[in-house]
Coordinates of C-alpha atoms and ligand atoms in Angstrom, one line a residue:
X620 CA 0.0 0.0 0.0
X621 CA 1.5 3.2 -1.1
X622 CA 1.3 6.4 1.0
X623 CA -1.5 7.7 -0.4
X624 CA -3.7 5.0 -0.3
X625 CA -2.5 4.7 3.2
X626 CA -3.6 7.9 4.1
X627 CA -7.3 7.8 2.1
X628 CA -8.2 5.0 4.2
X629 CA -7.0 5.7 7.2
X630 CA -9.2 8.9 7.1
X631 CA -12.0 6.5 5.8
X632 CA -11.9 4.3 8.5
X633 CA -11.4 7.5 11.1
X634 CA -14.6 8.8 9.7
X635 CA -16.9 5.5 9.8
X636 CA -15.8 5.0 13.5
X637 CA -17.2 8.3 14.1
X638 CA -20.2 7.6 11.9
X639 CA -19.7 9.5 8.7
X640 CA -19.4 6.4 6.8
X641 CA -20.9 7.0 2.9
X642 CA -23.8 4.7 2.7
X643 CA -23.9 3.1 -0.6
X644 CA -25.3 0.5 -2.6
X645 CA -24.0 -0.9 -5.6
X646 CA -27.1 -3.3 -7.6
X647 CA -25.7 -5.7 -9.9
X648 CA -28.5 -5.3 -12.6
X649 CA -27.1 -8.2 -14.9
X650 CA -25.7 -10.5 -12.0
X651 CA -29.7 -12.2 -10.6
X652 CA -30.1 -15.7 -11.2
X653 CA -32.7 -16.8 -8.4
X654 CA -36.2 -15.6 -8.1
X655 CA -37.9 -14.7 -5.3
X656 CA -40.7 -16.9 -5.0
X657 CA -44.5 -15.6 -4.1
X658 CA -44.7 -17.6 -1.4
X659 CA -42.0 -16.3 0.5
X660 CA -45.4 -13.2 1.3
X661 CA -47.5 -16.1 3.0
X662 CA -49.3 -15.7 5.9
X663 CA -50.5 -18.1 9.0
X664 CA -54.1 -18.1 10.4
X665 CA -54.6 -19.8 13.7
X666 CA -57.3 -20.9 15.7
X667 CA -56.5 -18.4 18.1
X668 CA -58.0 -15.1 19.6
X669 CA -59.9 -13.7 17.3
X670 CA -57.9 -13.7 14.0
X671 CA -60.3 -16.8 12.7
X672 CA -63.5 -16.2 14.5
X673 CA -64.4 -12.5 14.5
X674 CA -60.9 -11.4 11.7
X675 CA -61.4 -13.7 9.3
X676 CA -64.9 -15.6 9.9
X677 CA -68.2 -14.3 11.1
X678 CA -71.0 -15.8 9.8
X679 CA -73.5 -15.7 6.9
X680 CA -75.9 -14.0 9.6
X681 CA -73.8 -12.0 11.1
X682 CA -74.0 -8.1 10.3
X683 CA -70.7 -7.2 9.3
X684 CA -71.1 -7.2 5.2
X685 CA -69.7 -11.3 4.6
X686 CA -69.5 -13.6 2.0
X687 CA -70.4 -17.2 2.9
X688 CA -69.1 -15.7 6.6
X689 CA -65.8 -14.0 5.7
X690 CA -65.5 -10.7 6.8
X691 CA -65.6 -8.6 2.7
X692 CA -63.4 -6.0 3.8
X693 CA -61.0 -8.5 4.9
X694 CA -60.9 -10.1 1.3
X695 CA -60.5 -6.7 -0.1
X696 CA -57.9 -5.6 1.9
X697 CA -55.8 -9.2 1.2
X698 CA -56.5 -8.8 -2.5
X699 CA -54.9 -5.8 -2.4
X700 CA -51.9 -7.3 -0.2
X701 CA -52.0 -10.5 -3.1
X702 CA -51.7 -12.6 -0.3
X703 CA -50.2 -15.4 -2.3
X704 CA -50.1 -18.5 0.3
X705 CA -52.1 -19.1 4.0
X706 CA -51.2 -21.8 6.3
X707 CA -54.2 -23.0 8.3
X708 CA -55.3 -24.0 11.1
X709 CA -52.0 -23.8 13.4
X710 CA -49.8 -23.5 15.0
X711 CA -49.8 -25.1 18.2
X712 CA -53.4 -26.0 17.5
X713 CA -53.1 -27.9 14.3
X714 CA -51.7 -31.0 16.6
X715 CA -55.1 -31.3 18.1
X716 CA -57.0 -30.6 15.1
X717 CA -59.4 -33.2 14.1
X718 CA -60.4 -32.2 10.4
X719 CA -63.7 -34.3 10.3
X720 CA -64.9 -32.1 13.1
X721 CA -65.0 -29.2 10.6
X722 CA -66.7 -30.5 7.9
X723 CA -70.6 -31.5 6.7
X724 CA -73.2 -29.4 8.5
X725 CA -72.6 -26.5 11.0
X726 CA -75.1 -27.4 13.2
X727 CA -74.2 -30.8 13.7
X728 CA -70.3 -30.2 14.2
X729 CA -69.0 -30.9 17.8
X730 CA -67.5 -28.2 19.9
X731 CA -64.2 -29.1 21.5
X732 CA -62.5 -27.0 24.0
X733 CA -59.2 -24.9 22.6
X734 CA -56.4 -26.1 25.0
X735 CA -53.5 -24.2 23.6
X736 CA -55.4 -19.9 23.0
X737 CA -57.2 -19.3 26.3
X738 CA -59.2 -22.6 27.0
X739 CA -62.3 -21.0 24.7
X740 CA -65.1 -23.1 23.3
X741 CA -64.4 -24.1 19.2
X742 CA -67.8 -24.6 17.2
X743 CA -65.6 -25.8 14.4
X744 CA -68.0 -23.8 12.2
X745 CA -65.0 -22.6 10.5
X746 CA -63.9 -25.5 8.9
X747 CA -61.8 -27.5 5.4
X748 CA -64.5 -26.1 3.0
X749 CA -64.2 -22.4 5.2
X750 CA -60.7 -22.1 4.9
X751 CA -60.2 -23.5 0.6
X752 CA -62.9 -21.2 -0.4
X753 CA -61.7 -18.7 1.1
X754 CA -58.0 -19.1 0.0
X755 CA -60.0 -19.6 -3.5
X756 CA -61.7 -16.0 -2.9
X757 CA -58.1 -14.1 -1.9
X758 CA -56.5 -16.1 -4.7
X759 CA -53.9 -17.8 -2.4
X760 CA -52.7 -21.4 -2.0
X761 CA -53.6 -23.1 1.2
X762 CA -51.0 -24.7 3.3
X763 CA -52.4 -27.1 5.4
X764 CA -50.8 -28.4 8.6
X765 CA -51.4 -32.1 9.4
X766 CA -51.7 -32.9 12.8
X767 CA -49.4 -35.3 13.6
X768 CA -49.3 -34.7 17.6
X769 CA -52.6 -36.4 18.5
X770 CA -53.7 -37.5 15.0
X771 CA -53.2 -40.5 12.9
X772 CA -52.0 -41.4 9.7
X773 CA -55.3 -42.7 8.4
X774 CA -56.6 -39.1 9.1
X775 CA -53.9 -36.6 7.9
X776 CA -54.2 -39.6 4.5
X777 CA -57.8 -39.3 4.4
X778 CA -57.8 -34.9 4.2
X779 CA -55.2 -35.3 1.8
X780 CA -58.0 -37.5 -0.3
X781 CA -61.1 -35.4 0.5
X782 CA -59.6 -32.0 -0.6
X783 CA -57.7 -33.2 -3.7
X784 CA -59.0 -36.6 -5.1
X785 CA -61.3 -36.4 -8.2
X786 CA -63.3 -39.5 -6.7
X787 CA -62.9 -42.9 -6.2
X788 CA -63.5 -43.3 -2.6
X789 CA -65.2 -42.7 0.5
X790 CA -63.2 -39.6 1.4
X791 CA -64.4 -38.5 -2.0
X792 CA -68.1 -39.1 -1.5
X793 CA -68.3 -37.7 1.2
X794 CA -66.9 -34.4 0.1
X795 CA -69.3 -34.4 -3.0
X796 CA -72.1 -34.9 -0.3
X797 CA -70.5 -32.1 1.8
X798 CA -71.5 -29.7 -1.4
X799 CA -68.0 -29.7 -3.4
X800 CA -67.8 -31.8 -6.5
X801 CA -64.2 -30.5 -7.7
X802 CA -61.6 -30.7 -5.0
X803 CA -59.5 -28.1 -4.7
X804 CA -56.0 -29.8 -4.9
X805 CA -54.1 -28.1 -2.7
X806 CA -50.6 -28.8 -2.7
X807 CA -48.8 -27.9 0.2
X808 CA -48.6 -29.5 3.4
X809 CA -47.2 -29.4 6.7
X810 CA -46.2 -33.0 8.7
X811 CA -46.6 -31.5 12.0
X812 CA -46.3 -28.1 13.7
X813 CA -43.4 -27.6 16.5
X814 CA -43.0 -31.2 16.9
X815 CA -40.2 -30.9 19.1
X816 CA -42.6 -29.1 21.8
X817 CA -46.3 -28.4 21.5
X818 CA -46.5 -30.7 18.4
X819 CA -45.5 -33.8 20.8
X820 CA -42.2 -33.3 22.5
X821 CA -40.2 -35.5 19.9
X822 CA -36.9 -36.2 19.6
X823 CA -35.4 -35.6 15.8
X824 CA -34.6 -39.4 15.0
X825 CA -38.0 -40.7 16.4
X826 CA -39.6 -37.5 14.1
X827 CA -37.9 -38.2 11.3
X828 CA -38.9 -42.0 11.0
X829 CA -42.4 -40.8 11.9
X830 CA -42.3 -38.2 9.0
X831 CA -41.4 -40.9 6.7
X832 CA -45.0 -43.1 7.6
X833 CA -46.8 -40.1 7.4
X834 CA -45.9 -38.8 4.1
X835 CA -45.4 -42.2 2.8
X836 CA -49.4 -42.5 2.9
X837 CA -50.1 -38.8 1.8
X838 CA -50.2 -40.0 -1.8
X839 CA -52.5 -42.2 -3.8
X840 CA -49.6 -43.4 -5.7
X841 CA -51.1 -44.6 -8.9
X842 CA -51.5 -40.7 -10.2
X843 CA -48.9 -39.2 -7.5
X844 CA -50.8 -35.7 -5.8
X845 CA -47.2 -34.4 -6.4
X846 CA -47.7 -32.2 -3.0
X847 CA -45.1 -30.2 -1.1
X848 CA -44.8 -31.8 2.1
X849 CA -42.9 -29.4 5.0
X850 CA -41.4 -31.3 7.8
X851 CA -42.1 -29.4 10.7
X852 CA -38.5 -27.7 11.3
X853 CA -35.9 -26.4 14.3
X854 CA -36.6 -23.7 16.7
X855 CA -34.2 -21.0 15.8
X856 CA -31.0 -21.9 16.2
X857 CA -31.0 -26.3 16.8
X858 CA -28.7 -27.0 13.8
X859 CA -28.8 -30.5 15.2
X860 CA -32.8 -30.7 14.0
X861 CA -32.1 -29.8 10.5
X862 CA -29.0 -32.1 10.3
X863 CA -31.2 -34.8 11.6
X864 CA -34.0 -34.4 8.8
X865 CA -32.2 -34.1 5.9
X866 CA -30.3 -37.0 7.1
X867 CA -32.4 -39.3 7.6
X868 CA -35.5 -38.4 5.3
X869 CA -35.4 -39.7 1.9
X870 CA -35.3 -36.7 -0.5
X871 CA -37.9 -37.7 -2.5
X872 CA -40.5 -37.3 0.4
X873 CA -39.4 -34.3 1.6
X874 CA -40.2 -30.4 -0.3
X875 CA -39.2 -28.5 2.2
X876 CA -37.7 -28.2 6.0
X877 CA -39.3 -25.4 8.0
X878 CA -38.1 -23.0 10.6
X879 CA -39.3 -20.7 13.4
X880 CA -37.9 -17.6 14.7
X881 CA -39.8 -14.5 16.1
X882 CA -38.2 -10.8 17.2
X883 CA -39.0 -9.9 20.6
X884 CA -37.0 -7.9 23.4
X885 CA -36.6 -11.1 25.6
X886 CA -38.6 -13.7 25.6
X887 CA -39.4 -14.2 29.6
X888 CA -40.1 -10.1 29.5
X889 CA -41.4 -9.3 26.2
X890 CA -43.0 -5.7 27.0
X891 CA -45.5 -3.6 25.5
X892 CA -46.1 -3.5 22.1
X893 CA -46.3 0.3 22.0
X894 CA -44.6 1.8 25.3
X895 CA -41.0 0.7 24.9
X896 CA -37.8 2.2 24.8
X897 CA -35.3 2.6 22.4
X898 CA -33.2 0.0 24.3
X899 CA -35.8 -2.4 23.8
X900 CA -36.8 -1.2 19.7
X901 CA -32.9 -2.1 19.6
X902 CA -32.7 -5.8 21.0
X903 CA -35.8 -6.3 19.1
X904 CA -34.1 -5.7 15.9
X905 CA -31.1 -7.5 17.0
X906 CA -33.3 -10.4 17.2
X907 CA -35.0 -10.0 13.9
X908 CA -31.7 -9.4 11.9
X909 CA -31.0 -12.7 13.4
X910 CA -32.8 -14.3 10.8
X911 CA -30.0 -14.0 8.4
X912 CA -27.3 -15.8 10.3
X913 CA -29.9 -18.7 11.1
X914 CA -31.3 -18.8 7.9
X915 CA -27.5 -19.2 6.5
X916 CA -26.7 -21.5 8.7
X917 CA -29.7 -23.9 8.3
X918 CA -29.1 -23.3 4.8
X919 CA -25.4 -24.2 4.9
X920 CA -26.6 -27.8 6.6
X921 CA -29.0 -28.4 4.0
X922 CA -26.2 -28.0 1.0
X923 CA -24.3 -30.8 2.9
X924 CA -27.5 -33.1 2.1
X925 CA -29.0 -31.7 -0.7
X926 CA -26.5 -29.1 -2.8
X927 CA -28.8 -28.5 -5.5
X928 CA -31.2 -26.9 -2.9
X929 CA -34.6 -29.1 -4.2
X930 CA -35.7 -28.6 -0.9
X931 CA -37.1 -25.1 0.3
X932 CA -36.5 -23.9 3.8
X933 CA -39.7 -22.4 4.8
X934 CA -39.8 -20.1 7.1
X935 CA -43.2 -20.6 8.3
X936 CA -43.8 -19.0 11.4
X937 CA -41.8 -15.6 12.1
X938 CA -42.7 -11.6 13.5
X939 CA -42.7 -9.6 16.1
X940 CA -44.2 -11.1 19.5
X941 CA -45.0 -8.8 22.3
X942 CA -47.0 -8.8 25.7
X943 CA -51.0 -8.7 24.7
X944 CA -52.6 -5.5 24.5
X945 CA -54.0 -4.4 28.5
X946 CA -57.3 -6.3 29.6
X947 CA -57.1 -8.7 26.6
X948 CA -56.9 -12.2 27.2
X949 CA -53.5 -13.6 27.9
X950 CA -54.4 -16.2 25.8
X951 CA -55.4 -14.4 22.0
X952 CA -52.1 -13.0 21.8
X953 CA -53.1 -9.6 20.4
X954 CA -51.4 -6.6 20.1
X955 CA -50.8 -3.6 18.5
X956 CA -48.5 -3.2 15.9
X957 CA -46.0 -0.1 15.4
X958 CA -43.4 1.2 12.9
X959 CA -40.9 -1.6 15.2
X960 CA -43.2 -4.0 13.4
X961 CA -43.1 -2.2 9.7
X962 CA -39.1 -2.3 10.5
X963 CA -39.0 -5.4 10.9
X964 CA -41.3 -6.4 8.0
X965 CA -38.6 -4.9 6.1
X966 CA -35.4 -6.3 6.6
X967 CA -37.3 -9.7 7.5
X968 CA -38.4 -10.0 3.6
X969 CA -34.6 -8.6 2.5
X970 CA -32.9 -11.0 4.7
X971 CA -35.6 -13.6 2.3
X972 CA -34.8 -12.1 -0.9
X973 CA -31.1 -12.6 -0.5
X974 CA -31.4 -16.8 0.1
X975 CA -34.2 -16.6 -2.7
X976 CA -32.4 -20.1 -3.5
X977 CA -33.0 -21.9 -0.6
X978 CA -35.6 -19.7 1.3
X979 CA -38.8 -20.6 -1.0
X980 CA -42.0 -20.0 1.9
X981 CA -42.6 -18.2 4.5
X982 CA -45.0 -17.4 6.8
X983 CA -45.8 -14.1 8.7
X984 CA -47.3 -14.8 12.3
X985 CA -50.2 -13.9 11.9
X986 CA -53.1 -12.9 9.6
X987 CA -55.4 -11.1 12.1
X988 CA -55.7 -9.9 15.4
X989 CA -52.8 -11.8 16.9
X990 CA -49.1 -11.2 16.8
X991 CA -47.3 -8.8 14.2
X992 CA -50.9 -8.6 12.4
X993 CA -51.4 -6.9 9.0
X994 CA -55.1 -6.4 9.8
X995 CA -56.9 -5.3 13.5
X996 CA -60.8 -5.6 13.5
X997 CA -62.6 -4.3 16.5
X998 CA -66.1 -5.7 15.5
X999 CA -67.4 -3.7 12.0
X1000 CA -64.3 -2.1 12.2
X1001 CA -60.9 -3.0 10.1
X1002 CA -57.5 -1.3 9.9
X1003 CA -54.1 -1.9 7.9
X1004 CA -51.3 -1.6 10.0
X1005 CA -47.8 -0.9 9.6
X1006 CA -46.7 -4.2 8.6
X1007 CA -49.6 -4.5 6.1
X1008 CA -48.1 -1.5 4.2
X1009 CA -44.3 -2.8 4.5
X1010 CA -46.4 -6.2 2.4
X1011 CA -47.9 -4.0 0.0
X1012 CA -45.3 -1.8 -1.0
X1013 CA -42.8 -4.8 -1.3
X1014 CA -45.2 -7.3 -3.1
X1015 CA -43.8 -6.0 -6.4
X1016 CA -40.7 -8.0 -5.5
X1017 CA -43.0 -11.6 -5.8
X1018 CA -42.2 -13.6 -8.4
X1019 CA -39.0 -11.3 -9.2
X1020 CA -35.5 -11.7 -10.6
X1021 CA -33.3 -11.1 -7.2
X1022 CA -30.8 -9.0 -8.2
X1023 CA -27.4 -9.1 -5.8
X1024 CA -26.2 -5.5 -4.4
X1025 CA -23.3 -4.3 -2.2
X1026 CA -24.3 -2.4 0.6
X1027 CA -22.0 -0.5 2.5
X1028 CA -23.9 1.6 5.5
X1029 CA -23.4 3.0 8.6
X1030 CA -24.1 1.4 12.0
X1031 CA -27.2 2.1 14.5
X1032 CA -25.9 2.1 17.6
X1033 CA -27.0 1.8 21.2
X1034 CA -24.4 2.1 23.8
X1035 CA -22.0 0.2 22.9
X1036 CA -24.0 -2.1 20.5
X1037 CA -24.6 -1.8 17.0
X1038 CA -26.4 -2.9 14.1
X1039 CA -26.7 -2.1 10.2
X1040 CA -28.8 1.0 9.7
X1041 CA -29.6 0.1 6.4
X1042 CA -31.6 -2.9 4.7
X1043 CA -31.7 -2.9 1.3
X1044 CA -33.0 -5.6 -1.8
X1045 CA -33.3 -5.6 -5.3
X1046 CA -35.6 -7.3 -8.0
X1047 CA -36.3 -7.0 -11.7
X1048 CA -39.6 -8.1 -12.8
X1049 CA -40.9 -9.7 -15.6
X1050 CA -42.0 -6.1 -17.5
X1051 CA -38.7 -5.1 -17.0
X1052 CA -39.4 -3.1 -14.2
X1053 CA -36.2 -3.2 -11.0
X1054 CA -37.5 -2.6 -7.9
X1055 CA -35.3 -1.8 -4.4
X1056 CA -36.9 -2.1 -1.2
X1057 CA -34.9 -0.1 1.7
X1058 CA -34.9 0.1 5.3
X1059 CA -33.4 2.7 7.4
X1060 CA -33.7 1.2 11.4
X1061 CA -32.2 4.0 13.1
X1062 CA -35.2 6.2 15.1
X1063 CA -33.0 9.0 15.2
X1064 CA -30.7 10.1 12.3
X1065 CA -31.9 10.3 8.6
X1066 CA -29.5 8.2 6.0
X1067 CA -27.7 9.8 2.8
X1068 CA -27.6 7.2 0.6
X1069 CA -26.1 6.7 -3.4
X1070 CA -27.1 4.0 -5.6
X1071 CA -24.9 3.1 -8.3
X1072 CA -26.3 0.9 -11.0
X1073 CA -24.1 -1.4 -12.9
X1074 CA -25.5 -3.5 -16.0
X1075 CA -28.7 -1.3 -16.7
X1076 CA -29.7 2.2 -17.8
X1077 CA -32.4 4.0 -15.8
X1078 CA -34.5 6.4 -17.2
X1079 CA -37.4 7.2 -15.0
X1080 CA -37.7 7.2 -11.1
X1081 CA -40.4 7.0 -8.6
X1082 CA -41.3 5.9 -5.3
X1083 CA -43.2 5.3 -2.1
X1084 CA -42.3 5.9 1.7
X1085 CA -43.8 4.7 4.1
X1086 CA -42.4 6.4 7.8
X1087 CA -43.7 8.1 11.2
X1088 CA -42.2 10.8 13.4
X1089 CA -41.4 8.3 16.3
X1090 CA -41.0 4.6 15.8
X1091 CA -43.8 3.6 19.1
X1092 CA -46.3 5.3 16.1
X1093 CA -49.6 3.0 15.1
X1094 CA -53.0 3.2 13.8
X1095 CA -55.6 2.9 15.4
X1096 CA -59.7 2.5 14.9
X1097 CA -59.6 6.1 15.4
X1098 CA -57.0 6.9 13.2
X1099 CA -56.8 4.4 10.6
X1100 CA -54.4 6.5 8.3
X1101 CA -52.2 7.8 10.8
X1102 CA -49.0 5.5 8.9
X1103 CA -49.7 5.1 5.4
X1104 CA -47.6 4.7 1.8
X1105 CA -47.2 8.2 0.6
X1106 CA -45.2 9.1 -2.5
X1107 CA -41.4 9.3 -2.3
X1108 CA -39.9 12.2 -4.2
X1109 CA -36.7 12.6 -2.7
X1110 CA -34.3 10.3 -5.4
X1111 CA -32.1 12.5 -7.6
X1112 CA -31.1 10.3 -11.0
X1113 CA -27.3 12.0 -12.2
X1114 CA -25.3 9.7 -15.2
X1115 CA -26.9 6.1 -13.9
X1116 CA -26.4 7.2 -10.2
X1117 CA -29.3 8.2 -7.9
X1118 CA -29.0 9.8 -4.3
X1119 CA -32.0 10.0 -1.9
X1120 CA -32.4 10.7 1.6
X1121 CA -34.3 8.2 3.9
X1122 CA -35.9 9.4 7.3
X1123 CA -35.0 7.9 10.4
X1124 CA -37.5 4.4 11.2
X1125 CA -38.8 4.3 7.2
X1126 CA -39.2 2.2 4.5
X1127 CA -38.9 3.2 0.6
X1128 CA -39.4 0.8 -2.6
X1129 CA -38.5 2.6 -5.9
X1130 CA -39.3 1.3 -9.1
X1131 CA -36.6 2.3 -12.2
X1132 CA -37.5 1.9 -15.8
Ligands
AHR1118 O1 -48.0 -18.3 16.4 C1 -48.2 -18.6 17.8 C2 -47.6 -20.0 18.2 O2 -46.2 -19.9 18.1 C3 -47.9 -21.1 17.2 O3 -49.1 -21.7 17.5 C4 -46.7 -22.1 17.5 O4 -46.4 -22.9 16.4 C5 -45.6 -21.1 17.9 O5 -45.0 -21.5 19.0

């Protein structure tokens, strides 16, 4: 290194230590060779609290404007999300999920007692014909989750006939007399929810053989229902569950390997989901930029096994989990959702974009009304919340060429902590269009930022932003539209490179053409 050069960084590195470091991003417009598959925008609807009975379902009498007892605001506002995968019906639940209960007519259904979400009373009136014509009505595949906890083979083989056999047996009749002729083929299935707690306590090796039995019999084999069957994955970080499955699973029975991992401040003291400090915002997001390292590491255990990455990791349960909104039950899990949560919405669907090649689901916990929810209904009442608009603005990217980028950025810090202020992906779709989704996490300082674009000529720039003046902001039945998408005008385009300025807690997705 010459003297020059010497001296150039030096000053560099002075000046990033002290915070000053030039945030940049250089996108690699010819370089993208995986894309970023819809379902990596699914979402999970749980018997639990009131995000099936009361969010999603109430009723062909009830008085909230339905159709065939889904809530029609609810459909609109998931249309416009293009919601493009739903697992159903847990969760914890799932494993004590009897699908006969929810089928033929209402009346006649039995009512079971909901062990795991506050101990309530299930009418199973929301039931297999509920939830496929309702993923029909939102246009999104279901994702069923077998119970394999309490249930038998026999059963999770026979659901697997009744929703997707033409005919040819009992399972079949029966759905025909239930009012469906056509079964709705749907394709992707979970073997079990948490299996190695709540979904019975199992060790991997005794999990894995079972897997094997219960997918073995999820098939009719003569005209193979081709389904995409998830073995219910590690919590977080047990590298040793992951190892285990694609070890001893044969590859042709398994599509993909899940995984769980929710941000939360810690997890014996969660706090509020509105009144928290910036201490707490922080270990939040420490824990939801977390996702990267365990999503590369369960990744780098699966190329051992499988190095053509044919099976997805699915993420199918992650967000923000917090303690329940005051004088709610302890059980529904429902809170309020906050620019934390549209945060991290946003580098949680990054950190997906960048393992497009192995990360191929995922699952945002949940739907409605409980957890980091993209819809809150108070009775007739319905509003979008932070995270709903962080989905919408970034569903462009679905279905997208990922392009790679270099980001260089400067650190948020917190005593003597710190963590990337800046998220950032790209995508080009299939008009041509690139899209680039940024994050900036730090609540107090806005972020300079210059994009240079290699491999592609921009002519045209616009945006959206989405931000608040503090990062504890909501909505609220009140004030619906307190945190909504407004347009972004703030990107300068100079000779191919563009500069912008992004607000402290924000998110921006710019399209170039
Ligand atoms: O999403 C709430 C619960 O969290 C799910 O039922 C369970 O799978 C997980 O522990």
């Amino acid at each position: 290194m010459n003297v020059k050069t010497l001296v150039i960084t030096t000053v560099l590195s002075g000046l990033s230590v002290l915070g000053w470091t030039q945030n940049k991003i250089t996108l690699n417009a010819d370089l993208g060779k995986d894309t970023i598959h819809p379902h990596i925008y699914g979402h999970f609807a749980e018997h639990l609290g009131s995000c099936i009975y009361g969010g999603i379902y109430v009723g062909e009498n009830a008085k909230i404007p339905n159709q065939e007892g889904i809530r029609t605001d609810l459909i609109q506002a998931l249309r416009e999300l293009k919601v493009p995968q739903l697992r159903w019906p847990g969760g914890c639940f799932a494993d004590t999920y009897h699908w006969k209960d929810g089928i033929g007519p209402k009346s006649s259904r039995p009512a079971i007692k909901n062990v795991w979400w506050g101990g309530v009373t299930e009418d199973n009136s929301f039931g297999t014909h509920d939830f496929l014509n309702f993923c029909e009505a939102i246009g999104a595949d279901p994702y069923l989750a077998g119970n394999v906890g309490s249930g038998t083979v026999q059963e999770l083989a026979d659901w697997v006939k009744y929703t997707n056999h033409e005919s040819g047996s009992p399972m079949t009749d029966l759905r025909k007399e239930n009012g469906r002729e056509k079964p709705w083929k749907a394709k992707m299935w979970g073997v079990g929810n948490e299996v190695w707690g709540c979904g019975g306590n199992m060790k991997p090796e005794y999990y894995a053989n079972i897997y094997r039995q219960y997918a073995t019999f999820m098939t009719d084999w003569v005209n193979s229902d081709r389904l995409f069957r998830v073995a219910s994955g590690a919590n977080v970080a047990d590298y040793h569950w992951t190892e285990v499955l694609m070890r001893d699973i044969p590859h042709h029975m398994l599509e993909g390997v899940a995984l769980h991992h929710y941000s939360f401040v810690e997890w014996e003291k969660k706090g509020s989901a509105t009144q928290f400090t910036e201490e707490q915002y922080f270990k939040t997001m420490k824990t939801a930029l977390r996702m990267d390292e365990l999503v590369t590491r369960h990744s780098t255990i699966m190329d051992k096994y499988d190095p053509a990455r044919k099976i997805a990791l699915v993420v199918d349960e992650w967000g923000g989990w917090y303690e329940v909104e005051p004088g709610t039950n302890p059980g529904f899990l429902y809170q309020q959702n906050t620019m934390r949560d549209a945060m991290i919405a946003g580098v949680t669907l990054n950190i997906f974009h960048k393992h497009a090649s192995r990360v191929r689901a995922a699952n945002i916990a949940q739907m409605v009304n409980v957890l980091q929810a993209v819809l809150l209904t108070n009775e007739e009442k319905i509003i979008r919340t932070p995270t709903f608009h962080v989905m919408e603005m970034y569903n462009v990217h679905q279905g997208a060429l990922h392009l790679p980028i270099d980001l260089q950025c400067n650190e948020y810090k917190v005593g003597v902590e710190m963590l990337p202020a800046i998220s950032a992906s790209a995508s080009r779709d299939k008009s041509g269009r690139i899209h680039i989704s940024l994050v900036n996490i730090d609540p107090n300082s806005s972020q300079d930022l210059k994009l240079d674009l290699r491999g592609w000529k921009v002519s045209t720039v616009q945006g959206r932003l989405l931000t608040s003046d503090k990062v504890q902001d909501y909505n609220t039945f009140e004030r619906p539209d307190k945190i909504k998408p407004i347009p972004f005008k703030g990107a300068n385009l100079k000779n191919n490179e563009l500069t912008l300025q992004l607000p402290p807690v924000s998110v921006v997705v710019l399209e170039l053409k």
